[in-house]
């Protein structure tokens, strides 16, 4: 539903001094004060007022000043009846001044009322008020009719131009406020996204590390129950301790990655399989630096896939292929010895489920499932 332009007030931003430079406000105030001072000085010097006449003129000036200030305030609050009432008061002051022989101040008041009404009131009220003020000015002014006509038309146009200028300034202030609000919302959203990213990275690292430790500790528990040799049990405990150290190192690495301190992806994959017999890494495509989240996704999927192979197919051959495509990077991890049903039944897919969610958040995909006699995990992430 569109608003009626005739009853629409200028915006509060337009009616206030918001957006006006301090130097401009100071210059305008000084100019108005100087003009009013010259006008009053000239009027009192060349007038025949004495005694109570001077006191009445001073009182009229004070009341007129309060009326102008009040008109500015009530129009700022979009109160129509008080605004019109104050205009009537100013008209009355100008009429009394003209009848007392103070024609120049009276003409100035009528002209100021006409311009202010056109600038600050809804058009439905501004046009009649300006017409009354300018009509009175034309009737009282004793200049040539052509000069009077040009002055009245010029004052009406000046008021309308001031109205348009104020509305343009108000629109600019509203747009600036909206832009600031949008930037604040964007910054808050970025902060929340960064927090979620950090939480996801730490969660993935700990889930991977603790899962690997649990395997070794569970094996140690079973060995103790079965009365296994001390060296075998110690081997499992030492392996669990090593996994704990590895998890701590990975946590530090994840935090470093979040700060932008990442090692090359190819180097990371090579170090990941360095202690795994029968594992090799192949890199194809043009190597380049990936975005932090895409790089972290590849690293976490590779870690999770290797953990699952070690858990369900120890000793199996592992083939890792990293392919840098034009618009995406693909990681493919295959093993040659996971029994088809055991992997999915064991619940180890929980980590890959988190990896799949991570890939989807980045606009990519993750597929995991048995193939031939082994298992394959394929991650695709757009870059």
CSV table of C-alpha atoms in Angstrom, one decimal, residues 178-188:
chain,number,residue,atom,x,y,z
A,178,UNK,CA,20.8,0.3,7.0
A,179,UNK,CA,24.3,-0.3,5.6
A,180,UNK,CA,25.8,-0.1,9.1
A,181,UNK,CA,23.1,-2.5,10.5
A,182,UNK,CA,23.8,-4.9,7.6
A,183,UNK,CA,27.6,-4.7,8.2
A,184,UNK,CA,27.0,-5.4,11.9
A,185,UNK,CA,24.8,-8.4,11.1
A,186,UNK,CA,27.4,-9.6,8.6
A,187,UNK,CA,30.1,-9.3,11.2
A,188,UNK,CA,28.1,-11.2,13.8
